[in-house]
PDB file of C-alpha atoms in Angstrom:
ATOM      1  CA  UNK A   1     -10.018   4.210  12.492  1.00 38.00           C
ATOM      2  CA  UNK A   2     -11.850   4.155   9.195  1.00 36.00           C
ATOM      3  CA  UNK A   3     -14.479   6.759   8.508  1.00 37.00           C
ATOM      4  CA  UNK A   4     -16.980   4.681   6.547  1.00 37.00           C
ATOM      5  CA  UNK A   5     -18.650   2.422   9.085  1.00 37.00           C
ATOM      6  CA  UNK A   6     -21.545   1.527   6.774  1.00 37.00           C
ATOM      7  CA  UNK A   7     -19.430  -0.904   4.750  1.00 41.00           C
ATOM      8  CA  UNK A   8     -19.571  -4.472   5.972  1.00 46.00           C
ATOM      9  CA  UNK A   9     -16.268  -5.998   6.999  1.00 51.00           C
ATOM     10  CA  UNK A  10     -15.901  -9.707   6.464  1.00 59.00           C
ATOM     11  CA  UNK A  11     -13.062 -12.111   6.184  1.00 67.00           C
ATOM     12  CA  UNK A  12     -10.690 -14.122   8.289  1.00 80.00           C
ATOM     13  CA  UNK A  13      -9.286 -13.218  11.677  1.00 91.00           C
ATOM     14  CA  UNK A  14      -5.993 -11.412  11.145  1.00 95.00           C
ATOM     15  CA  UNK A  15      -2.773 -11.336  13.097  1.00 97.00           C
ATOM     16  CA  UNK A  16      -0.207  -8.614  12.485  1.00 98.00           C
ATOM     17  CA  UNK A  17       3.553  -8.559  12.770  1.00 97.00           C
ATOM     18  CA  UNK A  18       6.572  -6.730  11.406  1.00 97.00           C
ATOM     19  CA  UNK A  19       8.348  -8.407   8.487  1.00 98.00           C
ATOM     20  CA  UNK A  20      11.853  -9.829   8.761  1.00 97.00           C
ATOM     21  CA  UNK A  21      14.403 -10.941   6.183  1.00 96.00           C
ATOM     22  CA  UNK A  22      12.897 -14.445   6.037  1.00 97.00           C
ATOM     23  CA  UNK A  23       9.644 -12.894   4.774  1.00 98.00           C
ATOM     24  CA  UNK A  24      11.200 -11.280   1.686  1.00 98.00           C
ATOM     25  CA  UNK A  25      10.431 -14.050  -0.867  1.00 97.00           C
ATOM     26  CA  UNK A  26       6.770 -14.267   0.178  1.00 97.00           C
ATOM     27  CA  UNK A  27       6.486 -10.470   0.172  1.00 97.00           C
ATOM     28  CA  UNK A  28       7.935 -10.164  -3.329  1.00 96.00           C
ATOM     29  CA  UNK A  29       5.434 -12.754  -4.551  1.00 95.00           C
ATOM     30  CA  UNK A  30       2.485 -11.077  -2.814  1.00 96.00           C
ATOM     31  CA  UNK A  31       3.260  -7.515  -3.909  1.00 95.00           C
ATOM     32  CA  UNK A  32       3.970  -8.414  -7.534  1.00 92.00           C
ATOM     33  CA  UNK A  33       0.823 -10.569  -7.713  1.00 92.00           C
ATOM     34  CA  UNK A  34      -1.292  -7.626  -6.539  1.00 91.00           C
ATOM     35  CA  UNK A  35      -0.019  -5.009  -8.960  1.00 90.00           C
ATOM     36  CA  UNK A  36       1.294  -6.598 -12.142  1.00 86.00           C
ATOM     37  CA  UNK A  37       0.514  -9.356 -14.600  1.00 81.00           C
ATOM     38  CA  UNK A  38      -2.519 -11.554 -15.072  1.00 83.00           C
ATOM     39  CA  UNK A  39      -2.698 -12.633 -11.421  1.00 82.00           C
ATOM     40  CA  UNK A  40      -3.302  -9.009 -10.407  1.00 83.00           C
ATOM     41  CA  UNK A  41      -6.419  -8.842 -12.595  1.00 87.00           C
ATOM     42  CA  UNK A  42      -8.232 -11.138 -10.137  1.00 87.00           C
ATOM     43  CA  UNK A  43      -8.449  -8.166  -7.777  1.00 84.00           C
ATOM     44  CA  UNK A  44      -9.407  -4.542  -8.335  1.00 83.00           C
ATOM     45  CA  UNK A  45      -6.063  -2.952  -7.367  1.00 79.00           C
ATOM     46  CA  UNK A  46      -4.129  -3.987 -10.467  1.00 83.00           C
ATOM     47  CA  UNK A  47      -1.793  -1.593 -12.263  1.00 88.00           C
ATOM     48  CA  UNK A  48      -1.331  -4.056 -15.142  1.00 84.00           C
ATOM     49  CA  UNK A  49      -2.932  -1.707 -17.682  1.00 89.00           C
ATOM     50  CA  UNK A  50      -0.590   1.109 -16.633  1.00 92.00           C
ATOM     51  CA  UNK A  51       2.710  -0.647 -15.912  1.00 90.00           C
ATOM     52  CA  UNK A  52       4.493  -3.839 -16.845  1.00 89.00           C
ATOM     53  CA  UNK A  53       7.410  -5.550 -15.131  1.00 87.00           C
ATOM     54  CA  UNK A  54       7.792  -6.166 -11.448  1.00 87.00           C
ATOM     55  CA  UNK A  55       6.565  -3.905  -8.668  1.00 89.00           C
ATOM     56  CA  UNK A  56       9.314  -4.971  -6.237  1.00 92.00           C
ATOM     57  CA  UNK A  57      12.345  -7.229  -6.247  1.00 93.00           C
ATOM     58  CA  UNK A  58      14.194  -9.144  -3.560  1.00 95.00           C
ATOM     59  CA  UNK A  59      17.057  -6.660  -3.251  1.00 94.00           C
ATOM     60  CA  UNK A  60      14.793  -3.619  -3.002  1.00 93.00           C
ATOM     61  CA  UNK A  61      12.569  -5.221  -0.401  1.00 95.00           C
ATOM     62  CA  UNK A  62      15.554  -6.396   1.656  1.00 96.00           C
ATOM     63  CA  UNK A  63      16.928  -2.838   1.538  1.00 95.00           C
ATOM     64  CA  UNK A  64      13.614  -1.468   2.861  1.00 94.00           C
ATOM     65  CA  UNK A  65      13.841  -3.802   5.839  1.00 96.00           C
ATOM     66  CA  UNK A  66      17.325  -2.463   6.641  1.00 96.00           C
ATOM     67  CA  UNK A  67      16.071   1.106   7.110  1.00 96.00           C
ATOM     68  CA  UNK A  68      15.701   2.161  10.735  1.00 95.00           C
ATOM     69  CA  UNK A  69      12.690   4.375   9.961  1.00 96.00           C
ATOM     70  CA  UNK A  70      10.765   1.791   7.937  1.00 97.00           C
ATOM     71  CA  UNK A  71       8.749  -1.301   8.718  1.00 97.00           C
ATOM     72  CA  UNK A  72       6.703  -3.644   6.619  1.00 98.00           C
ATOM     73  CA  UNK A  73       3.517  -4.638   8.387  1.00 98.00           C
ATOM     74  CA  UNK A  74       2.272  -8.135   7.599  1.00 98.00           C
ATOM     75  CA  UNK A  75      -1.289  -9.395   7.966  1.00 98.00           C
ATOM     76  CA  UNK A  76      -1.685 -13.132   8.268  1.00 97.00           C
ATOM     77  CA  UNK A  77      -4.733 -15.387   8.403  1.00 95.00           C
ATOM     78  CA  UNK A  78      -4.261 -18.928   9.705  1.00 93.00           C
ATOM     79  CA  UNK A  79      -0.494 -18.455   9.377  1.00 93.00           C
ATOM     80  CA  UNK A  80      -0.632 -17.437   5.704  1.00 95.00           C
ATOM     81  CA  UNK A  81       0.416 -14.012   4.412  1.00 97.00           C
ATOM     82  CA  UNK A  82      -2.664 -12.221   3.031  1.00 97.00           C
ATOM     83  CA  UNK A  83      -1.666  -8.533   3.050  1.00 97.00           C
ATOM     84  CA  UNK A  84       1.166  -6.116   3.740  1.00 98.00           C
ATOM     85  CA  UNK A  85       2.080  -2.463   3.678  1.00 98.00           C
ATOM     86  CA  UNK A  86       5.151  -0.308   4.121  1.00 98.00           C
ATOM     87  CA  UNK A  87       5.265   2.329   6.845  1.00 98.00           C
ATOM     88  CA  UNK A  88       8.021   4.908   6.875  1.00 98.00           C
ATOM     89  CA  UNK A  89       8.415   7.298   9.799  1.00 97.00           C
ATOM     90  CA  UNK A  90       9.300  10.841   8.809  1.00 94.00           C
ATOM     91  CA  UNK A  91       9.475  14.306  10.279  1.00 89.00           C
ATOM     92  CA  UNK A  92       6.022  15.155   8.926  1.00 88.00           C
ATOM     93  CA  UNK A  93       4.228  11.945   9.877  1.00 95.00           C
ATOM     94  CA  UNK A  94       4.235   8.485   8.350  1.00 98.00           C
ATOM     95  CA  UNK A  95       4.358   7.433   4.732  1.00 98.00           C
ATOM     96  CA  UNK A  96       2.097   4.529   3.721  1.00 98.00           C
ATOM     97  CA  UNK A  97       2.970   2.491   0.656  1.00 96.00           C
ATOM     98  CA  UNK A  98       3.283  -0.895  -1.018  1.00 96.00           C
ATOM     99  CA  UNK A  99      -0.224  -1.774   0.168  1.00 97.00           C
ATOM    100  CA  UNK A 100      -1.004  -5.266  -1.039  1.00 96.00           C
ATOM    101  CA  UNK A 101      -3.960  -7.582  -0.405  1.00 96.00           C
ATOM    102  CA  UNK A 102      -4.042 -10.970  -2.099  1.00 95.00           C
ATOM    103  CA  UNK A 103      -6.084 -10.437  -5.293  1.00 93.00           C
ATOM    104  CA  UNK A 104      -8.352 -13.439  -4.753  1.00 91.00           C
ATOM    105  CA  UNK A 105      -9.627 -12.083  -1.427  1.00 91.00           C
ATOM    106  CA  UNK A 106      -9.953  -8.381  -2.244  1.00 91.00           C
ATOM    107  CA  UNK A 107     -13.319  -6.689  -1.830  1.00 89.00           C
ATOM    108  CA  UNK A 108     -14.313  -8.203   1.518  1.00 89.00           C
ATOM    109  CA  UNK A 109     -13.094  -5.537   3.921  1.00 93.00           C
ATOM    110  CA  UNK A 110      -9.641  -6.937   4.610  1.00 94.00           C
ATOM    111  CA  UNK A 111      -7.934  -3.877   3.122  1.00 95.00           C
ATOM    112  CA  UNK A 112      -9.877  -1.545   5.428  1.00 96.00           C
ATOM    113  CA  UNK A 113      -8.761  -3.607   8.401  1.00 97.00           C
ATOM    114  CA  UNK A 114      -5.098  -3.564   7.387  1.00 97.00           C
ATOM    115  CA  UNK A 115      -5.191   0.179   6.678  1.00 98.00           C
ATOM    116  CA  UNK A 116      -6.711   0.780  10.124  1.00 97.00           C
ATOM    117  CA  UNK A 117      -3.938  -1.302  11.731  1.00 98.00           C
ATOM    118  CA  UNK A 118      -1.306   0.669   9.795  1.00 98.00           C
ATOM    119  CA  UNK A 119      -2.848   3.931  11.022  1.00 98.00           C
ATOM    120  CA  UNK A 120      -2.941   2.602  14.585  1.00 97.00           C
ATOM    121  CA  UNK A 121       0.706   1.511  14.337  1.00 97.00           C
ATOM    122  CA  UNK A 122       1.860   4.892  13.029  1.00 97.00           C
ATOM    123  CA  UNK A 123      -0.115   6.812  15.649  1.00 97.00           C
ATOM    124  CA  UNK A 124       0.466   4.661  18.729  1.00 96.00           C
ATOM    125  CA  UNK A 125       3.920   3.190  18.135  1.00 95.00           C
ATOM    126  CA  UNK A 126       5.507   6.203  16.467  1.00 96.00           C
ATOM    127  CA  UNK A 127       3.353   9.090  17.680  1.00 96.00           C
ATOM    128  CA  UNK A 128       2.612  10.203  14.110  1.00 97.00           C
ATOM    129  CA  UNK A 129      -0.325  12.532  13.584  1.00 97.00           C
ATOM    130  CA  UNK A 130      -0.384  12.431   9.788  1.00 98.00           C
ATOM    131  CA  UNK A 131      -0.394   9.603   7.244  1.00 98.00           C
ATOM    132  CA  UNK A 132       0.535  10.377   3.669  1.00 98.00           C
ATOM    133  CA  UNK A 133       0.773   8.351   0.503  1.00 98.00           C
ATOM    134  CA  UNK A 134       1.255   8.645  -3.236  1.00 97.00           C
ATOM    135  CA  UNK A 135      -1.251   7.096  -5.637  1.00 96.00           C
ATOM    136  CA  UNK A 136      -1.136   7.065  -9.416  1.00 96.00           C
ATOM    137  CA  UNK A 137      -3.527   9.786 -10.583  1.00 96.00           C
ATOM    138  CA  UNK A 138      -4.756   7.386 -13.255  1.00 96.00           C
ATOM    139  CA  UNK A 139      -6.358   5.279 -10.477  1.00 95.00           C
ATOM    140  CA  UNK A 140      -9.521   7.275  -9.652  1.00 95.00           C
ATOM    141  CA  UNK A 141     -11.268   4.230  -8.112  1.00 94.00           C
ATOM    142  CA  UNK A 142      -8.351   3.721  -5.703  1.00 95.00           C
ATOM    143  CA  UNK A 143      -8.205   7.424  -4.829  1.00 97.00           C
ATOM    144  CA  UNK A 144     -11.963   7.313  -4.132  1.00 96.00           C
ATOM    145  CA  UNK A 145     -11.472   4.263  -1.871  1.00 96.00           C
ATOM    146  CA  UNK A 146      -8.938   6.184   0.225  1.00 97.00           C
ATOM    147  CA  UNK A 147     -11.153   9.275   0.289  1.00 97.00           C
ATOM    148  CA  UNK A 148     -13.971   7.155   1.740  1.00 96.00           C
ATOM    149  CA  UNK A 149     -11.547   6.324   4.532  1.00 97.00           C
ATOM    150  CA  UNK A 150     -10.835   9.951   5.369  1.00 97.00           C
ATOM    151  CA  UNK A 151      -7.902  10.738   3.087  1.00 98.00           C
ATOM    152  CA  UNK A 152      -7.734  14.032   1.224  1.00 98.00           C
ATOM    153  CA  UNK A 153      -6.063  14.800  -2.073  1.00 97.00           C
ATOM    154  CA  UNK A 154      -3.597  17.587  -1.253  1.00 97.00           C
ATOM    155  CA  UNK A 155      -3.359  18.718  -4.876  1.00 96.00           C
ATOM    156  CA  UNK A 156       0.385  18.010  -4.877  1.00 97.00           C
ATOM    157  CA  UNK A 157       1.615  15.865  -7.734  1.00 97.00           C
ATOM    158  CA  UNK A 158       4.885  14.150  -8.499  1.00 95.00           C
ATOM    159  CA  UNK A 159       6.018  12.913 -11.902  1.00 94.00           C
ATOM    160  CA  UNK A 160       6.390   9.189 -12.462  1.00 94.00           C
ATOM    161  CA  UNK A 161      10.102   8.195 -12.462  1.00 92.00           C
ATOM    162  CA  UNK A 162      10.302   7.262 -16.137  1.00 93.00           C
ATOM    163  CA  UNK A 163      13.505   5.412 -16.976  1.00 89.00           C
ATOM    164  CA  UNK A 164      13.836   3.785 -13.537  1.00 85.00           C
ATOM    165  CA  UNK A 165      12.796   0.173 -14.124  1.00 84.00           C
ATOM    166  CA  UNK A 166      12.604  -0.406 -10.367  1.00 80.00           C
ATOM    167  CA  UNK A 167       9.200   1.326 -10.572  1.00 82.00           C
ATOM    168  CA  UNK A 168       8.011  -0.737 -13.522  1.00 86.00           C
ATOM    169  CA  UNK A 169       7.796  -0.338 -17.256  1.00 90.00           C
ATOM    170  CA  UNK A 170       5.204   2.323 -18.145  1.00 93.00           C
ATOM    171  CA  UNK A 171       2.586   1.489 -20.741  1.00 94.00           C
ATOM    172  CA  UNK A 172       1.656   5.168 -21.170  1.00 94.00           C
ATOM    173  CA  UNK A 173       3.438   8.504 -21.064  1.00 94.00           C
ATOM    174  CA  UNK A 174       1.159  10.513 -18.745  1.00 96.00           C
ATOM    175  CA  UNK A 175       1.698   8.757 -15.406  1.00 96.00           C
ATOM    176  CA  UNK A 176       2.004  10.865 -12.271  1.00 97.00           C
ATOM    177  CA  UNK A 177       1.370  10.500  -8.553  1.00 97.00           C
ATOM    178  CA  UNK A 178      -1.026  12.497  -6.380  1.00 98.00           C
ATOM    179  CA  UNK A 179      -0.486  12.885  -2.653  1.00 98.00           C
ATOM    180  CA  UNK A 180      -3.198  11.876  -0.201  1.00 98.00           C
ATOM    181  CA  UNK A 181      -3.074  12.607   3.526  1.00 98.00           C
ATOM    182  CA  UNK A 182      -5.106  11.945   6.631  1.00 98.00           C
ATOM    183  CA  UNK A 183      -4.769  13.260  10.155  1.00 97.00           C
ATOM    184  CA  UNK A 184      -4.428  10.469  12.680  1.00 97.00           C
ATOM    185  CA  UNK A 185      -6.031  10.625  16.128  1.00 87.00           C
ATOM    186  CA  UNK A 186      -3.812  11.152  19.146  1.00 77.00           C
TER     187      UNK A 186
END
């Protein structure tokens, strides 16, 4: 379901499943390693220059799994967790978030494959016709990556939740989110 078929996709064979409570510790480790700290700098999706602290914690992730309208999609290769994302079913489509690919294997097409599976899941399992997400506006390379996959910047912005440490510790005072959307095929 990606729109840029000229990019070569490589990498391991993936299996997908929905996360359960037993997956929480591995998920916390994966997500935090992708976004924050020195380990995140091995990949290109780091937010370490924008935010410090953790991206998720055990309690927050466990709470996500308790929601009836939310699932965390896991991608595994040879039984090892390599990527995940959050999908949340809403009235106006599905929300896509917490997208994480192990930093040491980013750049080989795995992210495109997981995004396509998330889109397929939202469309086929939930009947959603729209995927939406929020991306830090200070991440133009990430926004461009999503745009190459058919997402459009809606022009809507949302302020960063300063003061809520659950979202991290900002390293600058101009953070904000932009909304990206994509229509999903029937």
